[in-house]
XYZ file of C-alpha atoms in Angstrom:
490
model
C 5.145 36.321 -11.006
C 7.660 38.516 -9.257
C 9.158 36.254 -6.601
C 9.311 32.499 -6.355
C 7.539 30.925 -3.399
C 9.426 28.225 -1.509
C 7.659 25.040 -0.434
C 9.382 22.617 1.921
C 8.543 18.937 1.652
C 9.338 17.108 4.892
C 9.948 13.455 4.017
C 11.200 11.771 0.844
C 9.063 8.672 0.706
C 6.939 7.994 -2.382
C 4.260 10.518 -1.360
C 6.755 13.248 -0.525
C 8.631 12.775 -3.780
C 5.392 12.796 -5.785
C 4.394 16.044 -4.077
C 7.820 17.559 -4.733
C 7.704 16.564 -8.397
C 4.271 18.139 -8.835
C 5.390 21.324 -7.089
C 8.584 21.419 -9.127
C 6.457 21.447 -12.288
C 4.507 24.501 -11.135
C 5.816 27.882 -12.323
C 7.291 30.150 -9.688
C 7.690 27.472 -7.051
C 11.018 26.640 -5.404
C 11.012 23.226 -3.739
C 13.266 21.899 -0.995
C 12.944 18.278 0.142
C 14.195 17.342 3.615
C 14.682 13.674 4.521
C 15.738 12.573 8.000
C 17.245 9.252 6.915
C 20.139 8.578 4.569
C 18.016 7.314 1.673
C 14.914 8.176 -0.324
C 11.892 5.949 -0.844
C 10.604 5.390 2.677
C 9.131 1.898 2.884
C 10.191 1.088 -0.700
C 13.644 -0.512 -0.673
C 15.213 -2.829 -3.243
C 18.496 -4.673 -2.717
C 20.467 -6.467 -5.431
C 22.602 -9.313 -4.086
C 25.224 -11.329 -5.953
C 24.380 -12.697 -9.365
C 20.658 -12.472 -9.766
C 18.984 -12.029 -6.368
C 16.606 -9.064 -6.134
C 15.222 -8.446 -2.645
C 12.272 -6.186 -1.928
C 12.325 -5.115 1.716
C 9.129 -3.117 1.303
C 6.448 -2.888 -1.369
C 7.044 -5.475 -4.107
C 4.331 -4.487 -6.591
C 1.969 -1.814 -7.849
C -1.758 -1.974 -8.575
C -2.594 -0.656 -12.036
C -6.330 -0.760 -11.254
C -5.702 2.466 -9.348
C -5.323 5.222 -11.972
C -2.321 6.916 -10.373
C -0.288 3.715 -10.653
C -0.596 3.091 -14.370
C -0.345 6.819 -15.150
C 2.880 7.133 -13.152
C 4.477 4.256 -15.036
C 3.601 5.913 -18.338
C 4.745 9.404 -17.368
C 8.049 8.116 -15.967
C 8.787 5.995 -19.036
C 8.747 2.764 -17.037
C 6.251 0.790 -19.111
C 9.110 -1.201 -20.637
C 10.215 -2.204 -17.130
C 6.908 -3.828 -16.202
C 6.898 -7.525 -15.384
C 3.744 -9.554 -14.862
C 3.315 -12.212 -12.236
C 4.447 -15.735 -13.001
C 2.939 -19.110 -12.217
C -0.237 -19.804 -10.286
C -1.715 -16.742 -8.579
C -2.728 -18.799 -5.581
C -2.320 -18.041 -1.892
C -2.208 -20.751 0.754
C -3.282 -20.749 4.377
C -1.252 -22.338 7.170
C -3.192 -24.441 9.658
C -1.192 -26.621 11.995
C 1.669 -28.097 9.972
C -0.128 -28.069 6.623
C -0.908 -25.624 3.836
C -4.277 -25.488 2.087
C -5.007 -23.330 -0.986
C -7.383 -20.427 -0.464
C -10.195 -20.885 -2.994
C -11.495 -18.016 -5.185
C -13.862 -15.838 -3.187
C -13.984 -12.216 -4.347
C -14.950 -12.675 -7.959
C -17.135 -14.522 -10.450
C -16.751 -18.299 -10.335
C -16.003 -19.939 -13.655
C -16.187 -23.726 -13.898
C -12.605 -24.296 -12.709
C -12.798 -21.720 -9.912
C -16.212 -22.990 -8.785
C -14.880 -26.542 -8.576
C -11.879 -25.379 -6.531
C -14.226 -23.544 -4.189
C -16.486 -26.576 -3.737
C -13.502 -28.878 -3.135
C -11.867 -26.645 -0.499
C -11.393 -28.271 2.918
C -11.375 -24.854 4.577
C -15.169 -24.487 4.586
C -18.089 -26.706 5.433
C -20.842 -27.295 2.883
C -23.040 -24.919 4.842
C -20.349 -22.236 4.747
C -19.934 -22.655 0.988
C -23.666 -22.398 0.366
C -23.894 -19.260 2.501
C -21.021 -17.631 0.608
C -22.587 -18.551 -2.742
C -25.679 -16.554 -1.741
C -23.731 -13.273 -1.764
C -25.363 -11.952 -4.980
C -28.757 -12.389 -3.295
C -27.924 -10.358 -0.176
C -29.383 -6.828 -0.389
C -26.937 -3.940 0.038
C -26.762 -2.171 3.370
C -28.537 1.128 3.585
C -26.665 4.209 4.709
C -23.145 5.494 4.163
C -21.595 4.940 7.578
C -18.311 3.052 7.900
C -18.117 -0.509 9.197
C -15.393 -3.036 9.883
C -14.126 -5.421 7.223
C -15.374 -8.319 9.344
C -18.892 -6.861 9.629
C -19.024 -6.224 5.873
C -17.703 -9.681 4.979
C -20.005 -11.488 7.412
C -22.983 -9.594 6.041
C -22.058 -10.379 2.429
C -20.437 -13.860 2.647
C -21.266 -15.278 6.072
C -19.308 -15.724 9.293
C -17.619 -19.012 8.405
C -15.951 -17.756 5.228
C -15.005 -14.501 6.932
C -13.251 -16.202 9.845
C -11.682 -19.039 7.849
C -10.493 -17.158 4.754
C -10.940 -13.395 4.699
C -9.779 -12.665 8.261
C -6.339 -14.279 7.798
C -5.943 -13.022 4.223
C -6.970 -9.398 4.776
C -5.722 -9.248 8.351
C -2.314 -10.315 7.068
C -2.344 -7.634 4.376
C -3.445 -4.789 6.640
C -1.765 -5.919 9.859
C -4.720 -5.917 12.233
C -7.873 -7.731 13.290
C -10.502 -7.363 10.577
C -13.013 -6.411 13.301
C -10.918 -3.303 13.862
C -10.168 -2.401 10.218
C -12.240 0.127 8.278
C -14.018 -1.116 5.173
C -14.215 2.372 3.663
C -10.497 3.020 4.154
C -9.091 -0.422 3.313
C -11.394 -1.815 0.631
C -13.356 1.081 -0.884
C -13.623 -0.660 -4.274
C -15.527 -3.619 -2.822
C -17.756 -1.271 -0.865
C -18.438 0.624 -4.108
C -19.375 -2.640 -5.853
C -22.037 -3.265 -3.221
C -23.421 0.252 -3.512
C -23.349 0.404 -7.312
C -24.144 -3.187 -8.303
C -25.823 -4.519 -5.188
C -23.246 -7.309 -4.877
C -19.469 -7.681 -4.608
C -19.437 -10.716 -6.900
C -21.634 -8.973 -9.464
C -19.414 -5.888 -9.341
C -16.273 -7.990 -9.840
C -17.895 -9.771 -12.762
C -18.813 -6.507 -14.480
C -15.340 -5.064 -13.885
C -13.772 -8.146 -15.473
C -16.237 -7.992 -18.358
C -15.300 -4.332 -18.957
C -11.629 -5.293 -18.881
C -12.186 -7.979 -21.530
C -14.130 -5.471 -23.659
C -11.221 -3.017 -23.558
C -8.781 -5.756 -24.558
C -10.997 -6.777 -27.507
C -11.172 -3.115 -28.555
C -7.401 -3.096 -28.888
C -6.609 -1.018 -25.800
C -3.378 -1.645 -23.922
C -4.560 -3.061 -20.617
C -1.920 -3.760 -17.993
C -2.250 -6.684 -15.599
C -4.044 -5.590 -12.403
C -0.857 -6.001 -10.346
C 2.663 -5.573 -11.741
C 6.256 -5.335 -10.571
C 9.304 -3.686 -12.139
C 12.215 -5.549 -13.676
C 14.840 -3.757 -11.556
C 12.672 -3.566 -8.457
C 10.247 -1.025 -7.087
C 13.038 1.324 -6.034
C 13.580 2.082 -9.718
C 10.233 3.904 -9.628
C 11.393 5.934 -6.625
C 14.594 6.858 -8.459
C 12.596 7.960 -11.499
C 10.229 10.109 -9.422
C 13.163 11.771 -7.629
C 15.081 12.535 -10.829
C 15.765 16.257 -11.057
C 14.763 16.940 -7.451
C 17.273 18.062 -4.866
C 16.808 15.985 -1.709
C 18.722 16.900 1.438
C 19.362 13.534 3.102
C 20.145 13.203 6.788
C 18.254 16.423 7.484
C 15.724 15.849 10.226
C 13.299 18.639 11.102
C 13.195 19.130 14.869
C 10.773 22.067 15.075
C 8.373 24.114 12.949
C 7.493 27.692 13.842
C 5.641 30.486 12.139
C 7.710 33.240 10.575
C 5.544 36.018 9.217
C 3.195 34.465 6.668
C 5.477 31.480 6.274
C 7.368 28.985 8.407
C 10.796 28.405 9.865
C 12.018 24.800 10.080
C 14.786 23.944 12.509
C 17.289 21.298 11.415
C 20.757 20.284 12.569
C 22.095 21.827 9.357
C 20.483 25.180 10.008
C 17.118 26.861 9.590
C 14.980 26.493 6.473
C 12.436 29.184 5.709
C 9.485 28.541 3.436
C 6.096 29.861 2.387
C 4.322 26.486 2.281
C 4.705 23.037 3.783
C 4.023 19.475 2.664
C 4.295 17.176 5.670
C 5.224 13.801 4.176
C 6.987 12.295 7.193
C 5.280 9.287 8.844
C 2.192 10.262 10.836
C 3.738 8.980 14.076
C 6.690 11.400 13.663
C 4.597 14.536 13.157
C 2.808 15.262 16.487
C 5.827 16.956 18.158
C 6.319 19.121 15.060
C 2.719 20.282 14.613
C 1.643 20.490 18.265
C 2.807 24.136 18.699
C 0.869 25.096 15.557
C -2.234 22.903 15.874
C -2.649 20.832 19.085
C -5.821 19.142 17.827
C -4.062 18.042 14.643
C -1.230 16.597 16.740
C -3.782 14.620 18.755
C -5.417 13.273 15.580
C -2.097 12.107 14.170
C -1.042 10.541 17.466
C -4.265 8.498 17.413
C -3.240 6.632 14.234
C -1.801 3.272 15.270
C 0.925 1.576 13.229
C 1.799 -2.077 12.813
C 5.198 -3.542 13.521
C 6.944 -5.520 10.802
C 9.951 -7.786 11.170
C 10.901 -9.028 7.710
C 13.183 -11.998 7.104
C 14.316 -12.756 3.552
C 15.921 -16.149 2.897
C 17.196 -17.974 -0.196
C 17.969 -21.616 -1.018
C 18.776 -23.772 -3.977
C 15.524 -25.117 -5.399
C 16.433 -28.683 -4.542
C 16.502 -27.813 -0.837
C 12.777 -26.975 -0.863
C 10.617 -30.114 -1.151
C 7.330 -28.214 -1.497
C 6.157 -27.568 -5.100
C 5.528 -23.855 -4.308
C 2.570 -23.577 -6.655
C 1.461 -20.090 -5.765
C 2.642 -16.802 -4.332
C 2.932 -17.681 -0.629
C 0.883 -18.256 2.502
C -0.772 -16.529 5.448
C -1.408 -18.079 8.838
C -4.905 -18.975 9.974
C -6.590 -16.993 12.724
C -5.473 -18.427 16.037
C -2.434 -20.207 14.611
C 0.392 -19.833 17.170
C 3.342 -19.616 14.747
C 5.311 -16.349 14.574
C 5.231 -16.083 10.774
C 2.155 -14.069 9.840
C 2.764 -14.379 6.101
C 5.397 -15.538 3.647
C 5.834 -14.478 0.023
C 7.536 -16.871 -2.377
C 9.134 -13.972 -4.221
C 10.904 -16.030 -6.874
C 7.635 -17.798 -7.737
C 5.589 -14.596 -7.682
C 7.762 -12.447 -9.981
C 10.400 -13.245 -12.618
C 13.987 -12.169 -12.077
C 13.954 -12.326 -8.287
C 16.399 -15.223 -8.004
C 18.896 -16.987 -10.305
C 17.727 -20.089 -12.132
C 17.527 -23.057 -9.805
C 17.103 -20.941 -6.669
C 14.236 -19.873 -4.410
C 13.786 -16.547 -2.618
C 11.255 -16.127 0.197
C 10.221 -13.224 2.399
C 8.609 -13.930 5.770
C 6.768 -11.305 7.804
C 6.788 -11.658 11.572
C 6.147 -9.394 14.557
C 8.618 -10.381 17.257
C 10.151 -7.340 18.968
C 11.676 -9.410 21.785
C 13.772 -11.611 19.488
C 17.281 -10.891 18.270
C 17.957 -10.928 14.536
C 19.440 -14.438 14.789
C 16.444 -15.700 16.748
C 14.106 -14.040 14.272
C 15.779 -15.875 11.390
C 15.586 -19.102 13.382
C 11.845 -18.593 13.972
C 11.204 -17.979 10.266
C 13.254 -21.067 9.356
C 11.401 -23.199 11.899
C 8.016 -22.290 10.402
C 9.282 -22.970 6.873
C 10.684 -26.315 7.977
C 7.265 -27.314 9.333
C 5.297 -26.135 6.336
C 7.663 -26.582 3.382
C 10.161 -29.143 4.630
C 13.162 -26.802 4.303
C 15.836 -27.949 6.761
C 19.201 -26.895 5.279
C 20.762 -23.501 6.106
C 19.876 -20.688 3.673
C 22.333 -19.311 1.152
C 21.553 -15.767 2.212
C 19.521 -14.055 4.906
C 18.434 -10.474 5.462
C 16.482 -8.856 8.294
C 14.575 -5.569 8.249
C 12.869 -4.419 11.462
C 10.287 -1.639 11.442
C 8.800 -0.784 14.818
C 6.145 1.405 13.157
C 5.687 0.441 9.543
C 2.314 0.987 7.902
C -0.710 2.607 9.576
C -3.709 0.674 10.816
C -6.907 2.021 9.299
C -9.413 1.625 12.120
C -13.156 2.099 11.585
C -13.754 5.810 11.068
C -10.280 6.387 9.633
C -11.509 8.308 6.595
C -13.262 10.818 8.839
C -10.101 11.182 10.925
C -7.992 11.681 7.784
C -10.389 14.303 6.402
C -10.445 16.136 9.730
C -6.645 16.066 9.895
C -6.354 17.472 6.371
C -8.720 20.324 7.233
C -6.830 21.144 10.428
C -3.522 21.150 8.540
C -4.930 23.476 5.877
C -6.244 25.803 8.602
C -2.637 26.477 9.634
C -1.937 28.031 6.248
C -0.358 26.641 3.046
C 0.122 23.234 4.694
C -0.868 19.739 3.558
C -0.433 16.211 4.849
C 0.538 13.342 2.611
C 1.596 9.726 2.971
C 0.279 6.251 3.667
C -1.573 7.301 6.814
C -4.319 9.139 4.963
C -5.478 7.866 1.590
C -4.144 4.326 1.150
C -0.962 2.361 1.807
C -0.075 1.315 -1.753
C 2.331 3.086 -4.102
C -0.455 4.477 -6.362
C -2.287 5.751 -3.268
C 0.855 7.531 -2.077
C 1.436 9.097 -5.499
C -2.147 10.368 -5.599
C -1.850 11.620 -2.013
C 1.369 13.492 -2.780
C -0.059 15.203 -5.832
C -3.220 16.150 -3.939
C -1.051 17.709 -1.231
C 0.829 19.710 -3.861
C -2.448 21.041 -5.260
C -3.638 22.007 -1.780
C -0.483 24.008 -1.049
C -0.518 25.665 -4.470
C -4.139 26.659 -3.932
C -3.240 28.245 -0.594
C -0.419 30.135 -2.330
C -2.875 31.335 -4.997
C -1.454 34.839 -5.440
C 1.852 33.293 -6.506
C 0.385 30.788 -8.976
C 1.108 31.681 -12.591
C -1.810 32.111 -14.940
C -2.268 29.954 -17.990
C -3.034 31.554 -21.345
C -6.793 31.250 -20.752
C -6.615 33.031 -17.399
C -6.889 29.869 -15.318
C -4.405 28.576 -12.767
C -2.707 25.248 -13.368
C -2.586 22.730 -10.514
C -0.319 19.883 -11.572
C -0.509 16.139 -11.282
C 2.917 15.473 -12.710
C 2.834 11.692 -12.407
C -0.754 10.536 -12.364
C -2.067 12.936 -14.970
C -4.594 14.321 -12.519
C -3.516 17.904 -13.068
C -6.266 20.241 -14.116
C -6.989 23.910 -14.495
C -9.371 25.841 -12.300
C -10.558 29.442 -12.439
C -8.424 31.644 -10.253
C -11.422 32.477 -8.094
C -11.717 28.803 -7.136
C -8.211 28.697 -5.751
C -8.036 30.104 -2.260
C -6.585 29.090 1.097
C -8.701 26.552 2.946
C -9.384 28.058 6.343
């Protein structure tokens, strides 16, 4: 290789950093990372307060069932930082002024779980019998997308869907389950139906395979883990060795010969390839001069608002036993708190001994910070009996946080990726395309790096066997392809 090719990564969230790390590992590639804000990590933010409080203002965990998650922890040397969940892994549902535990639904029912399901006051006997018939329901024919609500009603019945799954999954994904895409939000459950004919049967076989691996002596991580020093420690590890220019917003992108010229307040940046890792809502003005149809696609992706209130008390100030990880509100419940995580009960090391840390999620753009805290406290007083002032309070307000995956989102994401690649060595990455979790963003970033490297094929160094390496620096998804297979996607 005679001359290094420069690739600019616009955005230093998890996906952008993963893309930059993969590009940095490729021979002959010079990487520049531009971040508009004053910090890296995007929606991942950890704050350490006083003696022992650890606050997660964004993602608080990582799913190891997604390969990129576990592989990233290994490659970054963070396996020793893993902490497993503590206490009962139970979620509650708020109805009126009471909390009721959500019974096991998406999985095989052992004796204890089956009894909990039968005893639940959230479903009628008819609703329970209908849900129990799930393994007998034939799979749907065809590959077209459908809403989460349509899928759940078809598999488990309307009563269980409206009483349990709609508040649980609607709270996670920030939208009505009749709007949310099954293929984009819950592809694993959809795959269980296609492969095993039943969600419950698929879950059972996955758990049986997990037990087999454990018996065989394999190291099997818990399905969901956190990190001892918070999730931002993963961001720091990914960014290590990368030069990130903070406070450098890109205001325009223009073609310059075969490459691009990026306009920033600190001057122009010229590059041969682009990874667009900024939030999807921020990209339309940048890409519209290059690809108007791509700008329209990105503008069509809605985002949910999040107002997050974190509060802490001494344990004695909270009368509720807190046996679980938190609660979500029932469909139709008028309270402002959509969900609340009992962080100190969910993960170890989140609060000093004898203290409780909670994080409430609301959506109240018209309230001031003080009124938002008051609203969160009012709901916790009703449900948990907490009436004394908190020891600490924090507010984070995100007008456009995570994207809403509407039905047909996967087709929109694929179309957007193709339109970006048609511009030249350009790729999209982030939570708006292939999943909102940290492993999804890592996989998305590395895929974007491979796409740009493929479009820059003449500058890709050859391996000893004459193939061209396309890296997956974190998730281990790197592979080698014949040079002939690497060409710009037009």
